[in-house]
Amino acid sequence: NRVEAHLQPVVDLVTGATVGAEALVRLRDLDGTLLPPAAFIPVAEETGLIAALGLRVLDIGLALSRRWSDAGMQLGISINVSPRQLSDASLPATVDSLLKTHGVAPADVTLEVTESSVVDAVGNTLNVLRELRDSGLHIAIDDFGTGYSSLSSLRHMPADIVKIDRSFVSGLGGQDSDEAIVRAVLAMAHATDRIVVAEGVETQQQAARLTELGCDQVQGFLFSPPVPAMDFDPLRR
């Protein structure tokens, strides 16, 4: 019980309202200190424990979603899924069971997967992604633009949300090439009816430029760093 989910709000750029949160895994060391993901995720991957860890975070995230719903808050929850989990044909059934256990609607949940997981998806992985999306869950491509996919391949990906990597957001207002990439992702994603979320927004200038470019949602330190669930306040601006 030392696995925790810290929450970072996802904000609608048009209304300024918090529409959801991404659950980011953290681990308490035996001495009570908080370990960052870089300290334990590689170990979990190497030992094969990443799937169990992912399911634990999913369980925590769905419990939070139900708590918000009971409190009358309409918020989505985003939870990361590892490539190892996606290769497991039983994942859709496991997720469905957890949704029913917590009484959470699939439409309130977004599963975030890496760009390479979607681009390289074949066989079981591709079937799993399609089953998850067909069940009503949202699928988000995380850190889009950092992999090897072409923008044209986006239309074939079984996902309905695209998350622009923070490395491109940080260059807005200073790097013409970064803005060109952001523009291209927005154009292609919107042309294929996908929602775009920009990560790593740290300044008002970045938020303003993303608004001008037509980005849908944002998250980043400008709005809030990841915080413990007990400190998460969806009404905070």
mmCIF file of C-alpha atoms in Angstrom:
data_model
loop_
_atom_site.group_PDB
_atom_site.id
_atom_site.type_symbol
_atom_site.label_atom_id
_atom_site.label_comp_id
_atom_site.label_asym_id
_atom_site.label_seq_id
_atom_site.Cartn_x
_atom_site.Cartn_y
_atom_site.Cartn_z
ATOM 1 C CA ASN A 1 0.000 0.000 0.000
ATOM 2 C CA ARG A 2 2.860 2.382 -0.687
ATOM 3 C CA VAL A 3 1.749 3.069 -4.263
ATOM 4 C CA GLU A 4 0.101 6.478 -4.627
ATOM 5 C CA ALA A 5 -1.485 8.457 -7.442
ATOM 6 C CA HIS A 6 -0.702 12.160 -7.593
ATOM 7 C CA LEU A 7 -3.055 14.214 -9.712
ATOM 8 C CA GLN A 8 -2.397 16.945 -12.252
ATOM 9 C CA PRO A 9 -5.473 18.819 -13.514
ATOM 10 C CA VAL A 10 -6.445 18.923 -17.175
ATOM 11 C CA VAL A 11 -7.890 22.340 -18.040
ATOM 12 C CA ASP A 12 -10.236 23.374 -20.843
ATOM 13 C CA LEU A 13 -8.636 26.317 -22.660
ATOM 14 C CA VAL A 14 -11.947 27.902 -23.658
ATOM 15 C CA THR A 15 -13.745 27.841 -20.300
ATOM 16 C CA GLY A 16 -10.746 27.683 -17.969
ATOM 17 C CA ALA A 17 -12.475 24.887 -16.048
ATOM 18 C CA THR A 18 -10.776 21.750 -14.790
ATOM 19 C CA VAL A 19 -12.288 18.891 -16.783
ATOM 20 C CA GLY A 20 -10.234 16.044 -15.384
ATOM 21 C CA ALA A 21 -6.897 14.927 -14.018
ATOM 22 C CA GLU A 22 -4.030 12.652 -14.937
ATOM 23 C CA ALA A 23 -3.085 10.099 -12.283
ATOM 24 C CA LEU A 24 0.708 9.916 -11.975
ATOM 25 C CA VAL A 25 2.199 7.063 -10.000
ATOM 26 C CA ARG A 26 4.424 7.701 -6.985
ATOM 27 C CA LEU A 27 5.944 5.309 -4.446
ATOM 28 C CA ARG A 28 6.614 5.763 -0.735
ATOM 29 C CA ASP A 29 9.960 4.404 0.331
ATOM 30 C CA LEU A 30 10.247 2.474 3.579
ATOM 31 C CA ASP A 31 11.461 5.642 5.324
ATOM 32 C CA GLY A 32 8.399 7.572 4.159
ATOM 33 C CA THR A 33 10.084 9.624 1.454
ATOM 34 C CA LEU A 34 8.407 9.959 -1.930
ATOM 35 C CA LEU A 35 10.182 8.303 -4.840
ATOM 36 C CA PRO A 36 9.852 9.810 -8.332
ATOM 37 C CA PRO A 37 8.883 7.519 -11.229
ATOM 38 C CA ALA A 38 12.443 7.457 -12.590
ATOM 39 C CA ALA A 39 13.544 5.725 -9.389
ATOM 40 C CA PHE A 40 11.202 2.739 -9.673
ATOM 41 C CA ILE A 41 9.518 2.502 -13.100
ATOM 42 C CA PRO A 42 12.637 1.045 -14.815
ATOM 43 C CA VAL A 43 12.908 -1.527 -12.034
ATOM 44 C CA ALA A 44 9.226 -2.427 -12.418
ATOM 45 C CA GLU A 45 9.731 -2.872 -16.155
ATOM 46 C CA GLU A 46 12.854 -5.004 -15.759
ATOM 47 C CA THR A 47 11.257 -7.278 -13.159
ATOM 48 C CA GLY A 48 7.935 -7.645 -14.941
ATOM 49 C CA LEU A 49 6.055 -5.898 -12.145
ATOM 50 C CA ILE A 50 4.994 -2.997 -14.376
ATOM 51 C CA ALA A 51 1.673 -4.673 -15.252
ATOM 52 C CA ALA A 52 0.756 -5.196 -11.583
ATOM 53 C CA LEU A 53 1.809 -1.631 -10.823
ATOM 54 C CA GLY A 54 -0.311 -0.325 -13.685
ATOM 55 C CA LEU A 55 -3.376 -2.193 -12.460
ATOM 56 C CA ARG A 56 -2.846 -0.829 -8.955
ATOM 57 C CA VAL A 57 -2.824 2.738 -10.289
ATOM 58 C CA LEU A 58 -5.907 1.971 -12.390
ATOM 59 C CA ASP A 59 -7.683 0.704 -9.274
ATOM 60 C CA ILE A 60 -6.727 3.849 -7.342
ATOM 61 C CA GLY A 61 -7.757 6.097 -10.221
ATOM 62 C CA LEU A 62 -11.167 4.482 -10.619
ATOM 63 C CA ALA A 63 -11.802 4.768 -6.877
ATOM 64 C CA LEU A 64 -11.065 8.497 -7.148
ATOM 65 C CA SER A 65 -13.370 8.818 -10.145
ATOM 66 C CA ARG A 66 -16.212 7.243 -8.206
ATOM 67 C CA ARG A 67 -15.545 9.567 -5.261
ATOM 68 C CA TRP A 68 -15.768 12.602 -7.562
ATOM 69 C CA SER A 69 -18.972 11.319 -9.115
ATOM 70 C CA ASP A 70 -20.551 10.765 -5.691
ATOM 71 C CA ALA A 71 -19.606 14.357 -4.819
ATOM 72 C CA GLY A 72 -21.355 15.645 -7.936
ATOM 73 C CA MET A 73 -18.155 16.490 -9.832
ATOM 74 C CA GLN A 74 -18.068 15.618 -13.528
ATOM 75 C CA LEU A 75 -14.364 14.956 -14.021
ATOM 76 C CA GLY A 76 -12.450 12.574 -16.233
ATOM 77 C CA ILE A 77 -9.529 10.507 -14.984
ATOM 78 C CA SER A 78 -6.496 9.718 -17.166
ATOM 79 C CA ILE A 79 -4.355 6.697 -16.326
ATOM 80 C CA ASN A 80 -1.179 5.497 -18.035
ATOM 81 C CA VAL A 81 -1.019 1.990 -19.454
ATOM 82 C CA SER A 82 2.296 0.296 -20.196
ATOM 83 C CA PRO A 83 3.156 -1.554 -23.419
ATOM 84 C CA ARG A 84 3.379 -4.775 -21.398
ATOM 85 C CA GLN A 85 -0.210 -4.319 -20.235
ATOM 86 C CA LEU A 86 -1.357 -3.682 -23.798
ATOM 87 C CA SER A 87 0.142 -6.981 -24.940
ATOM 88 C CA ASP A 88 -2.078 -8.876 -22.483
ATOM 89 C CA ALA A 89 -5.249 -10.045 -24.224
ATOM 90 C CA SER A 90 -7.075 -10.167 -20.872
ATOM 91 C CA LEU A 91 -6.626 -6.428 -20.197
ATOM 92 C CA PRO A 92 -10.027 -5.323 -21.595
ATOM 93 C CA ALA A 93 -11.840 -7.846 -19.382
ATOM 94 C CA THR A 94 -9.768 -6.786 -16.365
ATOM 95 C CA VAL A 95 -10.510 -3.113 -16.970
ATOM 96 C CA ASP A 96 -14.215 -3.874 -17.454
ATOM 97 C CA SER A 97 -14.286 -5.754 -14.149
ATOM 98 C CA LEU A 98 -12.645 -2.851 -12.303
ATOM 99 C CA LEU A 99 -15.055 -0.360 -13.891
ATOM 100 C CA LYS A 100 -18.000 -2.420 -12.651
ATOM 101 C CA THR A 101 -16.451 -2.869 -9.202
ATOM 102 C CA HIS A 102 -16.121 0.883 -8.749
ATOM 103 C CA GLY A 103 -19.289 1.802 -10.637
ATOM 104 C CA VAL A 104 -17.449 4.081 -13.070
ATOM 105 C CA ALA A 105 -18.658 4.799 -16.606
ATOM 106 C CA PRO A 106 -16.082 4.003 -19.339
ATOM 107 C CA ALA A 107 -16.623 7.472 -20.838
ATOM 108 C CA ASP A 108 -15.139 9.032 -17.688
ATOM 109 C CA VAL A 109 -11.829 7.195 -18.138
ATOM 110 C CA THR A 110 -8.914 7.865 -20.480
ATOM 111 C CA LEU A 111 -6.115 5.338 -20.864
ATOM 112 C CA GLU A 112 -2.862 6.961 -21.959
ATOM 113 C CA VAL A 113 -0.500 4.931 -24.116
ATOM 114 C CA THR A 114 2.853 5.791 -25.618
ATOM 115 C CA GLU A 115 3.072 6.829 -29.240
ATOM 116 C CA SER A 116 5.271 3.835 -30.075
ATOM 117 C CA SER A 117 2.704 1.456 -28.533
ATOM 118 C CA VAL A 118 0.088 2.674 -30.996
ATOM 119 C CA VAL A 119 2.374 2.977 -34.023
ATOM 120 C CA ASP A 120 3.838 -0.507 -33.554
ATOM 121 C CA ALA A 121 0.545 -2.113 -32.508
ATOM 122 C CA VAL A 122 -0.071 -5.466 -34.213
ATOM 123 C CA GLY A 123 -1.780 -8.688 -33.221
ATOM 124 C CA ASN A 124 -2.861 -8.804 -29.569
ATOM 125 C CA THR A 125 -1.830 -5.233 -28.848
ATOM 126 C CA LEU A 126 -3.888 -3.814 -31.700
ATOM 127 C CA ASN A 127 -6.873 -5.955 -30.718
ATOM 128 C CA VAL A 128 -6.568 -4.851 -27.086
ATOM 129 C CA LEU A 129 -6.488 -1.173 -28.068
ATOM 130 C CA ARG A 130 -9.551 -1.596 -30.286
ATOM 131 C CA GLU A 131 -11.446 -3.518 -27.612
ATOM 132 C CA LEU A 132 -10.705 -0.874 -25.014
ATOM 133 C CA ARG A 133 -11.831 1.943 -27.267
ATOM 134 C CA ASP A 134 -14.906 0.052 -28.478
ATOM 135 C CA SER A 135 -15.936 -0.443 -24.848
ATOM 136 C CA GLY A 136 -16.366 3.323 -24.479
ATOM 137 C CA LEU A 137 -13.032 4.203 -22.901
ATOM 138 C CA HIS A 138 -10.997 7.071 -24.300
ATOM 139 C CA ILE A 139 -7.520 6.278 -25.631
ATOM 140 C CA ALA A 140 -4.890 9.028 -25.584
ATOM 141 C CA ILE A 141 -1.567 9.006 -27.413
ATOM 142 C CA ASP A 142 0.914 10.379 -24.908
ATOM 143 C CA ASP A 143 3.955 12.521 -25.817
ATOM 144 C CA PHE A 144 2.885 12.691 -29.445
ATOM 145 C CA GLY A 145 5.580 13.881 -31.832
ATOM 146 C CA THR A 146 8.541 12.329 -30.037
ATOM 147 C CA GLY A 147 8.350 8.968 -31.795
ATOM 148 C CA TYR A 148 8.741 7.872 -35.372
ATOM 149 C CA SER A 149 5.167 8.097 -36.599
ATOM 150 C CA SER A 150 4.152 10.398 -39.413
ATOM 151 C CA LEU A 151 1.289 12.790 -38.939
ATOM 152 C CA SER A 152 -0.538 11.080 -41.791
ATOM 153 C CA SER A 153 -0.558 7.799 -39.848
ATOM 154 C CA LEU A 154 -2.588 9.472 -37.098
ATOM 155 C CA ARG A 155 -5.856 8.828 -38.896
ATOM 156 C CA HIS A 156 -5.333 5.054 -38.575
ATOM 157 C CA MET A 157 -4.529 5.061 -34.861
ATOM 158 C CA PRO A 158 -7.183 3.632 -32.485
ATOM 159 C CA ALA A 159 -7.169 6.707 -30.264
ATOM 160 C CA ASP A 160 -9.372 9.763 -29.835
ATOM 161 C CA ILE A 161 -7.050 12.068 -27.860
ATOM 162 C CA VAL A 162 -3.588 13.350 -28.811
ATOM 163 C CA LYS A 163 -1.227 14.793 -26.198
ATOM 164 C CA ILE A 164 1.427 17.164 -27.535
ATOM 165 C CA ASP A 165 4.760 16.547 -25.853
ATOM 166 C CA ARG A 166 6.040 19.213 -23.461
ATOM 167 C CA SER A 167 9.265 19.580 -25.449
ATOM 168 C CA PHE A 168 7.324 21.291 -28.253
ATOM 169 C CA VAL A 169 5.187 23.373 -25.898
ATOM 170 C CA SER A 170 8.280 24.787 -24.190
ATOM 171 C CA GLY A 171 9.466 26.269 -27.494
ATOM 172 C CA LEU A 172 6.278 28.209 -28.244
ATOM 173 C CA GLY A 173 7.024 31.877 -28.691
ATOM 174 C CA GLY A 174 10.715 31.251 -29.242
ATOM 175 C CA GLN A 175 11.218 28.329 -31.615
ATOM 176 C CA ASP A 176 9.467 28.591 -34.978
ATOM 177 C CA SER A 177 10.022 24.869 -35.613
ATOM 178 C CA ASP A 178 8.236 23.916 -32.378
ATOM 179 C CA GLU A 179 5.247 26.088 -33.252
ATOM 180 C CA ALA A 180 5.143 24.542 -36.716
ATOM 181 C CA ILE A 181 4.964 21.073 -35.162
ATOM 182 C CA VAL A 182 2.227 22.153 -32.743
ATOM 183 C CA ARG A 183 0.258 23.656 -35.625
ATOM 184 C CA ALA A 184 0.642 20.486 -37.690
ATOM 185 C CA VAL A 185 -0.453 18.194 -34.851
ATOM 186 C CA LEU A 186 -3.474 20.388 -34.126
ATOM 187 C CA ALA A 187 -4.487 20.501 -37.789
ATOM 188 C CA MET A 188 -4.208 16.753 -38.331
ATOM 189 C CA ALA A 189 -5.792 15.807 -35.013
ATOM 190 C CA HIS A 190 -8.743 18.128 -35.486
ATOM 191 C CA ALA A 191 -9.168 16.984 -39.081
ATOM 192 C CA THR A 192 -9.597 13.440 -37.745
ATOM 193 C CA ASP A 193 -11.970 14.534 -34.933
ATOM 194 C CA ARG A 194 -9.519 14.086 -32.086
ATOM 195 C CA ILE A 195 -9.124 16.184 -28.955
ATOM 196 C CA VAL A 196 -5.688 17.750 -28.397
ATOM 197 C CA VAL A 197 -4.120 18.193 -24.974
ATOM 198 C CA ALA A 198 -0.871 20.157 -24.601
ATOM 199 C CA GLU A 199 1.411 19.016 -21.777
ATOM 200 C CA GLY A 200 3.990 20.969 -19.833
ATOM 201 C CA VAL A 201 2.340 24.398 -20.010
ATOM 202 C CA GLU A 202 4.309 26.599 -17.625
ATOM 203 C CA THR A 203 3.673 30.199 -18.708
ATOM 204 C CA GLN A 204 0.721 32.415 -19.550
ATOM 205 C CA GLN A 205 2.387 33.121 -22.900
ATOM 206 C CA GLN A 206 2.319 29.418 -23.788
ATOM 207 C CA ALA A 207 -1.317 29.088 -22.712
ATOM 208 C CA ALA A 208 -2.308 32.169 -24.700
ATOM 209 C CA ARG A 209 -0.548 30.955 -27.836
ATOM 210 C CA LEU A 210 -2.118 27.505 -27.538
ATOM 211 C CA THR A 211 -5.517 29.192 -27.228
ATOM 212 C CA GLU A 212 -4.839 31.190 -30.399
ATOM 213 C CA LEU A 213 -3.787 28.028 -32.214
ATOM 214 C CA GLY A 214 -6.998 26.265 -31.201
ATOM 215 C CA CYS A 215 -5.710 23.717 -28.704
ATOM 216 C CA ASP A 216 -8.507 22.097 -26.692
ATOM 217 C CA GLN A 217 -7.042 21.286 -23.294
ATOM 218 C CA VAL A 218 -3.819 21.793 -21.344
ATOM 219 C CA GLN A 219 -1.986 20.638 -18.259
ATOM 220 C CA GLY A 220 1.188 21.840 -16.609
ATOM 221 C CA PHE A 221 2.741 23.713 -13.713
ATOM 222 C CA LEU A 222 1.023 26.964 -14.752
ATOM 223 C CA PHE A 223 -2.162 25.431 -13.392
ATOM 224 C CA SER A 224 -0.806 22.968 -10.838
ATOM 225 C CA PRO A 225 1.995 20.475 -10.312
ATOM 226 C CA PRO A 226 0.939 16.896 -9.577
ATOM 227 C CA VAL A 227 -0.448 16.837 -6.029
ATOM 228 C CA PRO A 228 -1.596 14.114 -3.621
ATOM 229 C CA ALA A 229 -5.225 13.136 -4.165
ATOM 230 C CA MET A 230 -6.249 14.711 -0.863
ATOM 231 C CA ASP A 231 -4.897 18.073 -2.049
ATOM 232 C CA PHE A 232 -6.500 17.983 -5.506
ATOM 233 C CA ASP A 233 -8.928 20.885 -5.919
ATOM 234 C CA PRO A 234 -10.751 20.981 -9.287
ATOM 235 C CA LEU A 235 -12.036 24.479 -8.546
ATOM 236 C CA ARG A 236 -8.575 25.966 -8.136
ATOM 237 C CA ARG A 237 -7.420 28.314 -10.915
#
